[in-house]
XYZ file of C-alpha atoms in Angstrom:
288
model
C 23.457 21.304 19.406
C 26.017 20.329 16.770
C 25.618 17.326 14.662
C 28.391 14.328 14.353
C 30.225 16.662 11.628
C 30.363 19.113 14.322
C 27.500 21.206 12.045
C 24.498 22.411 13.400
C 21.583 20.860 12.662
C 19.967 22.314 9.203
C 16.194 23.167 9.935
C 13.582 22.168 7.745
C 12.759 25.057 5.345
C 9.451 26.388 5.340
C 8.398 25.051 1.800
C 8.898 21.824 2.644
C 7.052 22.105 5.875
C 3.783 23.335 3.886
C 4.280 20.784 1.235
C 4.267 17.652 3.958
C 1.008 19.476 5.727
C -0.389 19.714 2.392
C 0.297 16.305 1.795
C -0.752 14.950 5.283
C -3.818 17.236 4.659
C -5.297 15.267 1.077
C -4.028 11.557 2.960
C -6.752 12.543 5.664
C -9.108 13.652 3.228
C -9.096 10.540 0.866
C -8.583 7.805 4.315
C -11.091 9.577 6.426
C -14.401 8.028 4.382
C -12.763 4.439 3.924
C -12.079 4.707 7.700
C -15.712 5.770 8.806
C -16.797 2.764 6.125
C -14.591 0.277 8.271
C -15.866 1.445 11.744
C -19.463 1.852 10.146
C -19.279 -1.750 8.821
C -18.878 -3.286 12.597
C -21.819 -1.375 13.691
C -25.465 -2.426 14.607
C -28.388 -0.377 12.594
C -29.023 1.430 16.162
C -25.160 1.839 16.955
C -25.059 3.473 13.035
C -26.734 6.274 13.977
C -26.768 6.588 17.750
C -22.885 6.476 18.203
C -19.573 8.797 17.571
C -19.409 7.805 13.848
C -15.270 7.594 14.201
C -15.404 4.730 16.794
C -16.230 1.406 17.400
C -19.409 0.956 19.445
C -21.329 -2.362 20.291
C -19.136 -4.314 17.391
C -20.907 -7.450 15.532
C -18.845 -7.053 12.036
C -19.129 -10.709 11.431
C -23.197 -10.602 11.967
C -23.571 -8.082 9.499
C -21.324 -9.380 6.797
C -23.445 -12.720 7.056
C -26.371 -10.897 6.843
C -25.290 -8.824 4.002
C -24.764 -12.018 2.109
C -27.869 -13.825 3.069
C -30.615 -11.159 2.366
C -32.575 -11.737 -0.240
C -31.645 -14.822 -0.518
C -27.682 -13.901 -1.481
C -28.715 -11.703 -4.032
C -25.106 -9.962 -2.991
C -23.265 -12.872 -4.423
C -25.064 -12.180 -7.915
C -24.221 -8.424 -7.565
C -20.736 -9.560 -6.853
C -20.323 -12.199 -9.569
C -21.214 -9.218 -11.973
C -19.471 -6.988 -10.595
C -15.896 -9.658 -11.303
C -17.444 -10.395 -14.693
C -18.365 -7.145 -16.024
C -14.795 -5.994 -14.807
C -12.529 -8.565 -15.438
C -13.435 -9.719 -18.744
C -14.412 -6.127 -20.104
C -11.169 -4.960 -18.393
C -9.114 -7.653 -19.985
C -10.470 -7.796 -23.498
C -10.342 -3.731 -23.226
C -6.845 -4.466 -22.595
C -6.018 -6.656 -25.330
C -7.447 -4.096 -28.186
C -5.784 -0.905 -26.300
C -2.147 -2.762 -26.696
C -3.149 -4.202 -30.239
C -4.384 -0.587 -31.655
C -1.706 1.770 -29.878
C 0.942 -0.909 -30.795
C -0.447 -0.673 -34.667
C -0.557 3.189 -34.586
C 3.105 3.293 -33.278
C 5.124 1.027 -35.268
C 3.414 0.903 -38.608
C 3.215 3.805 -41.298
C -0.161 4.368 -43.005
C -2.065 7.027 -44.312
C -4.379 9.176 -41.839
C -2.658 7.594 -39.120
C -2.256 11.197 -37.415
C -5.962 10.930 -37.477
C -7.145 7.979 -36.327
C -5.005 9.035 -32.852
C -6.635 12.326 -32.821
C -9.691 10.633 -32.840
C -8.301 8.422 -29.835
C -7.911 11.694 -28.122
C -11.073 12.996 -28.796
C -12.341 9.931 -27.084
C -10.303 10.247 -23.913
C -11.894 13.632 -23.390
C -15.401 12.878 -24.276
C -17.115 11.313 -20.728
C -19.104 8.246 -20.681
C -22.133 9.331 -19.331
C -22.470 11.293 -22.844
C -22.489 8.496 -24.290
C -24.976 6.241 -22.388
C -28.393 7.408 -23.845
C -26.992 7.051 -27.309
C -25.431 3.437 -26.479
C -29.113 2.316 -25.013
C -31.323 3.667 -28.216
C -28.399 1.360 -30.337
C -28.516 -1.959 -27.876
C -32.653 -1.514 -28.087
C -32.198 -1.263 -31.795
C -30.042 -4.920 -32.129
C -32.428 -6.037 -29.254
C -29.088 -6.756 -26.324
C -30.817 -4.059 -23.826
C -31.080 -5.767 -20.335
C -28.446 -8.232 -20.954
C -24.394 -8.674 -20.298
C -23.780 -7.846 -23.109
C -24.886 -4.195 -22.723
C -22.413 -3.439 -20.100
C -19.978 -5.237 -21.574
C -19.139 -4.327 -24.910
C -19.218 -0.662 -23.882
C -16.638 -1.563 -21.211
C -14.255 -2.966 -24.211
C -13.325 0.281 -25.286
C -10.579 2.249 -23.479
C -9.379 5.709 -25.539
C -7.197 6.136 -22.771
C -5.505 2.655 -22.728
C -4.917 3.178 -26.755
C -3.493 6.536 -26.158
C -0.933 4.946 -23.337
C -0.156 1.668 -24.989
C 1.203 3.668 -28.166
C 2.856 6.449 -25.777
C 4.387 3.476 -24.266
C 5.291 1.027 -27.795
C 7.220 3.870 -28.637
C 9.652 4.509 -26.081
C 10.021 0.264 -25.082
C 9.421 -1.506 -28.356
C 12.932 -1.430 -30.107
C 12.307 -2.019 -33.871
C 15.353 -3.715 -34.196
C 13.885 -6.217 -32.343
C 11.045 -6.622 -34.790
C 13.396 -6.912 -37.622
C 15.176 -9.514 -36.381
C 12.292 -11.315 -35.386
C 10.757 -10.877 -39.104
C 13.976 -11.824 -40.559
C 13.883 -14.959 -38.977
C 10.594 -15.653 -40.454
C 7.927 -14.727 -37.923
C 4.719 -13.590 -38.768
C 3.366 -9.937 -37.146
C 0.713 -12.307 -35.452
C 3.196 -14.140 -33.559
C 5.990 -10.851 -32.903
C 2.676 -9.428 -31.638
C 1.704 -12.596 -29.292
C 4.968 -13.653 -28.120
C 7.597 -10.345 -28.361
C 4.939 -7.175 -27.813
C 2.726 -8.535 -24.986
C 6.026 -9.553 -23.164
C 7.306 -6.114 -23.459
C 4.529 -4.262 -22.738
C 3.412 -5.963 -20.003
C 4.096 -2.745 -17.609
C 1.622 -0.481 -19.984
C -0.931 -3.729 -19.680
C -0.957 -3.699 -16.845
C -1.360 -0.356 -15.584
C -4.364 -0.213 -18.739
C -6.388 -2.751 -17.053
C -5.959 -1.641 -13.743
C -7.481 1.872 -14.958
C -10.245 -0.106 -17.328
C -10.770 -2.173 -14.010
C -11.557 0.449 -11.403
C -13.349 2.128 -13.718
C -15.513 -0.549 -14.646
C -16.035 -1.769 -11.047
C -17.152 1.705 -10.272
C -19.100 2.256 -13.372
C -22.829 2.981 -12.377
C -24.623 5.437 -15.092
C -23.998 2.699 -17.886
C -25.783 -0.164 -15.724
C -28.711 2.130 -14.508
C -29.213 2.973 -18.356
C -28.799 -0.620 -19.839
C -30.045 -3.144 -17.428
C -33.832 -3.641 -15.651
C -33.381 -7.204 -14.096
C -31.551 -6.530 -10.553
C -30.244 -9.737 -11.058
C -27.745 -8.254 -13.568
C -26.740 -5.450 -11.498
C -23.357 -4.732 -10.468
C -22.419 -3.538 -6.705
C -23.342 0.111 -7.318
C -26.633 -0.342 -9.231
C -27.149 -2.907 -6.416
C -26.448 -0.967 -3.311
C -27.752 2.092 -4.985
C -30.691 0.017 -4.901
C -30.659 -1.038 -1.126
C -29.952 2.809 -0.227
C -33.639 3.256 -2.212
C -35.610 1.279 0.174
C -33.940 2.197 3.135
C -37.088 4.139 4.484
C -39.385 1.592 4.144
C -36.820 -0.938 5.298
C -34.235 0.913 8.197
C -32.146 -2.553 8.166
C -30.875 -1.822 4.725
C -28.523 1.226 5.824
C -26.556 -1.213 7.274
C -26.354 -4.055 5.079
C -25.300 -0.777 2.342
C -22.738 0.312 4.275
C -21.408 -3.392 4.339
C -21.759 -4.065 1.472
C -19.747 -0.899 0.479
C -17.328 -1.817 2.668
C -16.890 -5.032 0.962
C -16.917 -3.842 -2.423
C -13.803 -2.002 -2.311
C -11.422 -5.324 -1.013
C -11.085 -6.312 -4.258
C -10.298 -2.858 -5.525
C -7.623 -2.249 -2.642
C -5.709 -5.877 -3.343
C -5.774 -4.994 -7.349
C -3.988 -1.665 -6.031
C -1.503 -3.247 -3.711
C -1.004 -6.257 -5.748
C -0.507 -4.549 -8.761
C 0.748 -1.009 -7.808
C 4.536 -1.972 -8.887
C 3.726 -2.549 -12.331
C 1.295 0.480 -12.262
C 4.245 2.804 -11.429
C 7.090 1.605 -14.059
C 4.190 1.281 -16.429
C 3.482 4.923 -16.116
C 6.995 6.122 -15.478
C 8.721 4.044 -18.689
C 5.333 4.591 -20.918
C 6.144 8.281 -20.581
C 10.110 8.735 -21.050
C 9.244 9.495 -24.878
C 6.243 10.358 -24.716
């Protein structure tokens, strides 16, 4: 059959056939667990292991949510609560130094500043769980084991956002612009506060949306650091639930809510903030 142009219709080639099968092959992979988690979630403790695990059977999703919150009495909010604190404030103060230091080690000239970013990149390929044991024998040293603190401050540092906040100062941060701005009397405290963050809001963004996830996901650091469950994040905290499943069968089911609620706020960070995830990573990288 010929086309409008009179043409016949091109066929799709054969590469692009196996790349969209690919494709449609990893999107199955990565949705099929958060879509047993949702059907899971609606499902009774008998109906969790007595049913087709891809399909809804005897639903009560709002009966186990509530009981996921009031067990032990709502020590889920606390997990939660830590979860938001641990996350948002170590993700936005991690943030804040990534931009100041990669904005430092872009636009001004010192000696052994070659090294300092090696260093950086050292740290981006060194994994965290290396460090844990080391960070623990410290925090027991200056007594701030078992506290907020613990998780915290580790959670400040982000080699990675450093490495992208220069990457991305470099090809967005016109120096003419900081000339000017010097000329006209401003101090590099307030070109930083009111010129750099403004620019680099893209790269900020897409830094604590990394720092974020990883922090809400973060579970060696908080198994090393903390003893009092009420300082637990979600994944010490459901870890723990999981634990005593045997010797309390109701638990699988207020884990796998639980699980299933502790990934809204990690899907409306995504959607609300995948826009400035993608130009941050797209611009950041022009020069780079």
């Amino acid at each position: 059959m010929a086309g409008h142009d009179g043409r016949p219709p091109r066929r799709p080639k054969p590469s692009r056939i196996l790349v969209v099968a690919l494709l449609t092959i990893a999107a199955l992979y990565f949705l099929l667990p958060v879509y047993w988690l949702v059907v899971a979630s609606t499902k009774s403790s008998a109906g969790l292991f007595g049913s087709f695990g891809l399909w809804f059977s005897d639903s009560q999703w709002l009966h186990n949510l509530s009981q996921v919150f009031s067990y032990d009495d709502g020590v889920f909010w606390n997990w939660t609560w830590n979860s938001f604190l641990y996350a948002g404030i170590g993700g936005a103060l991690a943030t804040l130094l990534a931009c100041a230091a990669g904005y430092a080690l872009a636009v001004y000239r010192f000696r052994g500043r070659e090294a300092v970013f090696k260093v950086v990149l050292a740290g981006v390929l060194l994994p965290s769980t290396a460090l844990a044991l080391p960070l623990y024998l410290l925090f027991s040293e200056v007594g701030l084991n078992n506290t907020y603190w613990a998780v915290l401050i580790p959670s400040m540092v982000s080699p990675f956002g450093v490495y992208l906040c220069r990457i991305y100062a470099e090809a967005a941060v016109p120096m003419e612009m900081l000339e000017a701005a010097r000329v006209d009397g401003a101090g590099e405290l307030r070109i930083f506060n009111t010129l750099v963050l403004r620019t680099m809001t893209p790269a900020l963004v897409t830094v604590f949306l990394f720092q974020f996830v990883g922090i809400w996901n973060n579970y060696f650091l908080p198994l090393v650091m903390l003893s009092d469950d009420h300082k637990y994040p979600l994944t010490l905290g459901l870890t723990t639930w999981q634990s005593q499943a045997d010797r309390h069968p109701e638990l699988y089911q207020l884990t796998v809510g639980g699980a299933f609620l502790s990934i809204l706020p990690l899907a409306a960070a995504m959607l609300v903030l995948q826009r400035f995830w993608r130009s941050g990573l797209t611009q950041g990288s022009v020069k780079g």
